[in-house]
Amino acid sequence: MAQITIALGLLKKLGSQTAIYGISSIVGRAVNSVLMVPFHTAVFTDPGEYGINSVFYAYAAFFNVVYTFGMETAFFRFATRERQQLQSYFNQSVTAVAAVAFLGSGLLWLFADEAAALIQYPDLGLYVRLFALLFAIDALVAIPFARLRLEGRPVLFASLKLGSIFLYVGLNFFFLYVCRKAAAGESFLFMQDFAQLIFKPEYAVGYIFLANLIANAAQLPAFAFVFKGFRLQWQWQTLKPMLRYAYPLLFMGLAGIVNEVIDRQMLKWLLPEGFYAGITTDGAIGIYSACFKFGVFITLAVQAFRYAAEPFFFAQAADKNSPELFARVMHYFILACLLMYVGIGANIDWVQYLLLGSAAYREGLAVVPVLLLANCLLGVYYNLTVWFKITDRTYYGTWFAILGAAVTVAGNYLLIPLMGYMGAALMHLICYAAMSAACLYYGQKFYPIPYRWKPALLYTAAGTAVVYSVQAIDLQSFVMNQLLNIALSAAFTGLIFIREIRPLMNRGKAVSEKNL
């Protein structure tokens, strides 16, 4: 009973911190996506413009990994183990990241036009310069945000993230609606001269990037108190073991980004011209990227969980009961992901009208259930990685990510010319399944955890049956179809509640009563 009490208490703590981080990662960015996807797809009625936005952010994902090169997790690991040296590890980490940021962004700024031509957008060097500044700012705040997580300050973490997100949303509306309308003389005429000065229609997509840059830069003054006591510090004796720990995470991160975003670049390279009638390659990328956003709720839930779980796993690693605890965490994490998978996938018929502002993007909706399930598997993989992080075998993560990258690249090379963006979606699912299987196999050798796979697989099969059955059944009435969709997704939710959540609540209640 004592072990159950402790486990429930720890699960409650992890859940509460995940919820607080989720305010920024899920609620905040979900608002961002729920507002921005329909807004952007309404503003950019040509999916080709939205495709440019998607390609640039796909490249940005690679640079963000390079700029931090695994130092966030290294800072966690070493500062957790030697809390008395926290300030020293903070100084070393920020110094190293800042050096890479200034060097990298300086080179990008100088060779922006050449870089733009290299990615097949020769006239958009200005966008590269905006991203060069954005990369440097994101790198400079990465370790301070990690310190807030380490010190258990999720409320402050969430507040800063939320503030940046809402500023980004507001700036998008200001540039792409207010200034655009005013410059064209359609409304807001009192500011027409100002709008014409700052808004250039030929660079409309660039205002998304400018809004992002301003919103992220606004975080810097808020970190003045975190940087109190900071000084540039480079002590090779201290930094060397941190870099040794971090460099496998860099390669793991790069390979992971290949798995996540290389499909946009490969669609641009490999999609045959005219594969989709009347749609350019950039247009197809725009459609796929807009539909990809339907998975944002699961993706952000995974991100919020990672923010809370990483320090949690490190803190519990020494406990002899931690394998059982980690198995419980995995089980309830899978349930949460499946509820989102079914909730979105089974109701896509009406959810599409909330997220897509133009009908031009809706022909790609068939990829949504595949991508939702792939995101669930990505979350499973992140849970499985606990074993090599707490046993200091991070190089295994590199090999798993390289495996996933190889599967992704080879699969996209084969499937995109044959299946278009559906091939890219399927490769996400196959990639994360392969990585999870490999991570589980080796993890059970070095750090056995008694995961409950049988019920997880059964619930996944049931959820998938619900998602695809609602697409197969047509009651010849939009209203009746939606009622059926809601009823089936509610039935799945009820199944999870009766079999899993209610027993957990009853155990928690029994433990509380026993302690009274």
Coordinates of N, CA, C and O in Angstrom, one line a residue, residues 13 16-25 75-76 83 86-87 90 143-162 222-228 307-308 311-312:
K13 N 2.1 14.4 -9.1 CA 3.0 15.5 -9.2 C 3.4 15.7 -10.7 O 3.4 16.8 -11.2
S16 N 0.5 17.1 -12.6 CA 0.2 18.6 -12.4 C 1.3 19.4 -13.1 O 1.0 20.5 -13.7
Q17 N 2.6 19.0 -13.0 CA 3.6 19.8 -13.7 C 3.4 19.7 -15.2 O 3.6 20.7 -16.0
T18 N 3.0 18.5 -15.8 CA 2.7 18.4 -17.2 C 1.6 19.3 -17.6 O 1.6 20.0 -18.6
A19 N 0.5 19.4 -16.7 CA -0.6 20.3 -17.0 C -0.1 21.8 -17.0 O -0.6 22.5 -17.9
I20 N 0.7 22.2 -16.1 CA 1.2 23.6 -16.1 C 2.0 23.9 -17.3 O 1.9 24.9 -18.0
Y21 N 3.0 23.0 -17.6 CA 3.7 23.1 -18.8 C 2.8 23.1 -20.0 O 3.1 23.8 -21.0
G22 N 1.8 22.3 -19.9 CA 0.8 22.3 -21.0 C 0.1 23.6 -21.3 O -0.4 23.8 -22.4
I23 N 0.0 24.4 -20.2 CA -0.6 25.7 -20.4 C 0.1 26.5 -21.6 O -0.5 27.1 -22.4
S24 N 1.4 26.3 -21.6 CA 2.2 27.0 -22.6 C 2.3 26.1 -23.9 O 2.1 26.6 -25.0
S25 N 2.6 24.9 -23.7 CA 2.9 24.0 -24.8 C 1.6 23.5 -25.5 O 1.6 23.3 -26.7
F75 N 22.9 20.0 -19.5 CA 22.8 20.9 -18.3 C 21.9 20.2 -17.3 O 22.2 20.3 -16.1
F76 N 20.8 19.6 -17.7 CA 19.9 18.9 -16.8 C 20.7 17.8 -16.0 O 20.6 17.7 -14.8
R83 N 24.1 19.8 -7.7 CA 23.3 21.0 -7.6 C 24.1 22.2 -7.1 O 23.8 23.3 -7.4
L86 N 25.4 24.3 -9.9 CA 24.4 24.7 -10.9 C 24.8 26.0 -11.6 O 24.7 26.0 -12.9
Q87 N 25.3 27.0 -10.9 CA 25.6 28.2 -11.6 C 26.8 28.0 -12.5 O 26.8 28.6 -13.6
F90 N 25.5 26.3 -15.6 CA 24.7 27.3 -16.3 C 25.6 28.2 -17.2 O 25.4 28.4 -18.3
I143 N 18.9 27.6 -22.7 CA 19.4 27.2 -21.4 C 18.6 27.9 -20.2 O 18.3 27.2 -19.2
P144 N 18.3 29.2 -20.3 CA 17.5 29.8 -19.2 C 16.2 29.1 -19.0 O 15.7 28.9 -17.9
F145 N 15.5 28.7 -20.1 CA 14.3 28.0 -20.0 C 14.5 26.6 -19.4 O 13.7 26.1 -18.5
A146 N 15.6 26.0 -19.7 CA 15.9 24.7 -19.1 C 16.2 24.8 -17.6 O 15.8 24.0 -16.8
R147 N 16.8 26.0 -17.2 CA 17.0 26.2 -15.8 C 15.7 26.4 -15.0 O 15.6 25.9 -13.9
L148 N 14.7 27.0 -15.6 CA 13.4 27.1 -15.0 C 12.8 25.8 -14.8 O 12.2 25.5 -13.7
R149 N 12.9 24.9 -15.7 CA 12.4 23.5 -15.6 C 13.1 22.8 -14.5 O 12.5 22.1 -13.7
L150 N 14.5 22.9 -14.4 CA 15.3 22.2 -13.4 C 14.9 22.7 -12.0 O 14.9 21.9 -11.1
E151 N 14.7 24.0 -11.9 CA 14.3 24.5 -10.6 C 12.9 24.4 -10.2 O 12.4 24.9 -9.2
G152 N 12.1 23.7 -11.1 CA 10.7 23.4 -10.7 C 9.9 24.7 -10.7 O 9.1 24.9 -9.8
R153 N 10.0 25.5 -11.8 CA 9.2 26.8 -11.8 C 8.4 26.8 -13.1 O 8.5 27.6 -14.0
P154 N 7.4 25.8 -13.2 CA 6.6 25.7 -14.4 C 5.7 26.8 -14.7 O 5.4 27.1 -15.8
V155 N 5.2 27.5 -13.6 CA 4.3 28.6 -13.8 C 5.0 29.8 -14.5 O 4.5 30.4 -15.5
L156 N 6.2 30.1 -14.1 CA 7.0 31.2 -14.7 C 7.3 30.7 -16.1 O 7.3 31.5 -17.1
F157 N 7.8 29.5 -16.3 CA 8.0 29.0 -17.6 C 6.9 29.1 -18.6 O 7.0 29.7 -19.7
A158 N 5.7 28.7 -18.1 CA 4.5 28.8 -18.9 C 4.1 30.3 -19.2 O 3.7 30.6 -20.3
S159 N 4.3 31.1 -18.2 CA 3.9 32.6 -18.4 C 4.8 33.2 -19.5 O 4.3 33.9 -20.4
L160 N 6.1 32.9 -19.5 CA 6.9 33.5 -20.6 C 6.6 32.9 -21.9 O 6.6 33.6 -22.9
K161 N 6.4 31.6 -22.0 CA 6.0 31.0 -23.3 C 4.7 31.5 -23.8 O 4.6 31.8 -25.0
L162 N 3.7 31.6 -22.9 CA 2.4 32.1 -23.3 C 2.5 33.5 -23.8 O 1.9 33.9 -24.8
A222 N 12.9 39.5 -20.1 CA 12.3 38.8 -19.0 C 13.3 37.8 -18.3 O 13.1 37.4 -17.1
F223 N 14.4 37.5 -18.9 CA 15.3 36.6 -18.3 C 16.5 37.3 -17.6 O 17.5 36.6 -17.3
A224 N 16.3 38.6 -17.4 CA 17.4 39.3 -16.7 C 17.7 38.7 -15.4 O 18.9 38.6 -15.0
F225 N 16.7 38.3 -14.6 CA 16.9 37.7 -13.3 C 17.6 36.4 -13.4 O 18.4 36.0 -12.5
V226 N 17.4 35.6 -14.4 CA 18.0 34.3 -14.6 C 19.5 34.5 -14.9 O 20.3 33.7 -14.4
F227 N 19.8 35.5 -15.7 CA 21.2 35.8 -16.0 C 21.9 36.5 -14.9 O 23.1 36.8 -15.1
K228 N 21.3 36.9 -13.8 CA 22.0 37.5 -12.7 C 23.0 36.5 -12.2 O 22.7 35.4 -11.8
Y307 N 8.8 18.1 -21.2 CA 9.3 19.2 -20.3 C 9.2 18.7 -18.9 O 10.1 19.0 -18.1
A308 N 8.1 18.1 -18.5 CA 7.9 17.7 -17.1 C 8.6 16.4 -16.8 O 9.1 16.2 -15.7
P311 N 13.1 16.0 -16.1 CA 13.6 16.1 -14.8 C 13.0 15.1 -13.8 O 13.7 14.6 -12.9
F312 N 11.7 14.7 -14.0 CA 11.1 13.7 -13.2 C 11.8 12.4 -13.3 O 12.1 11.7 -12.3

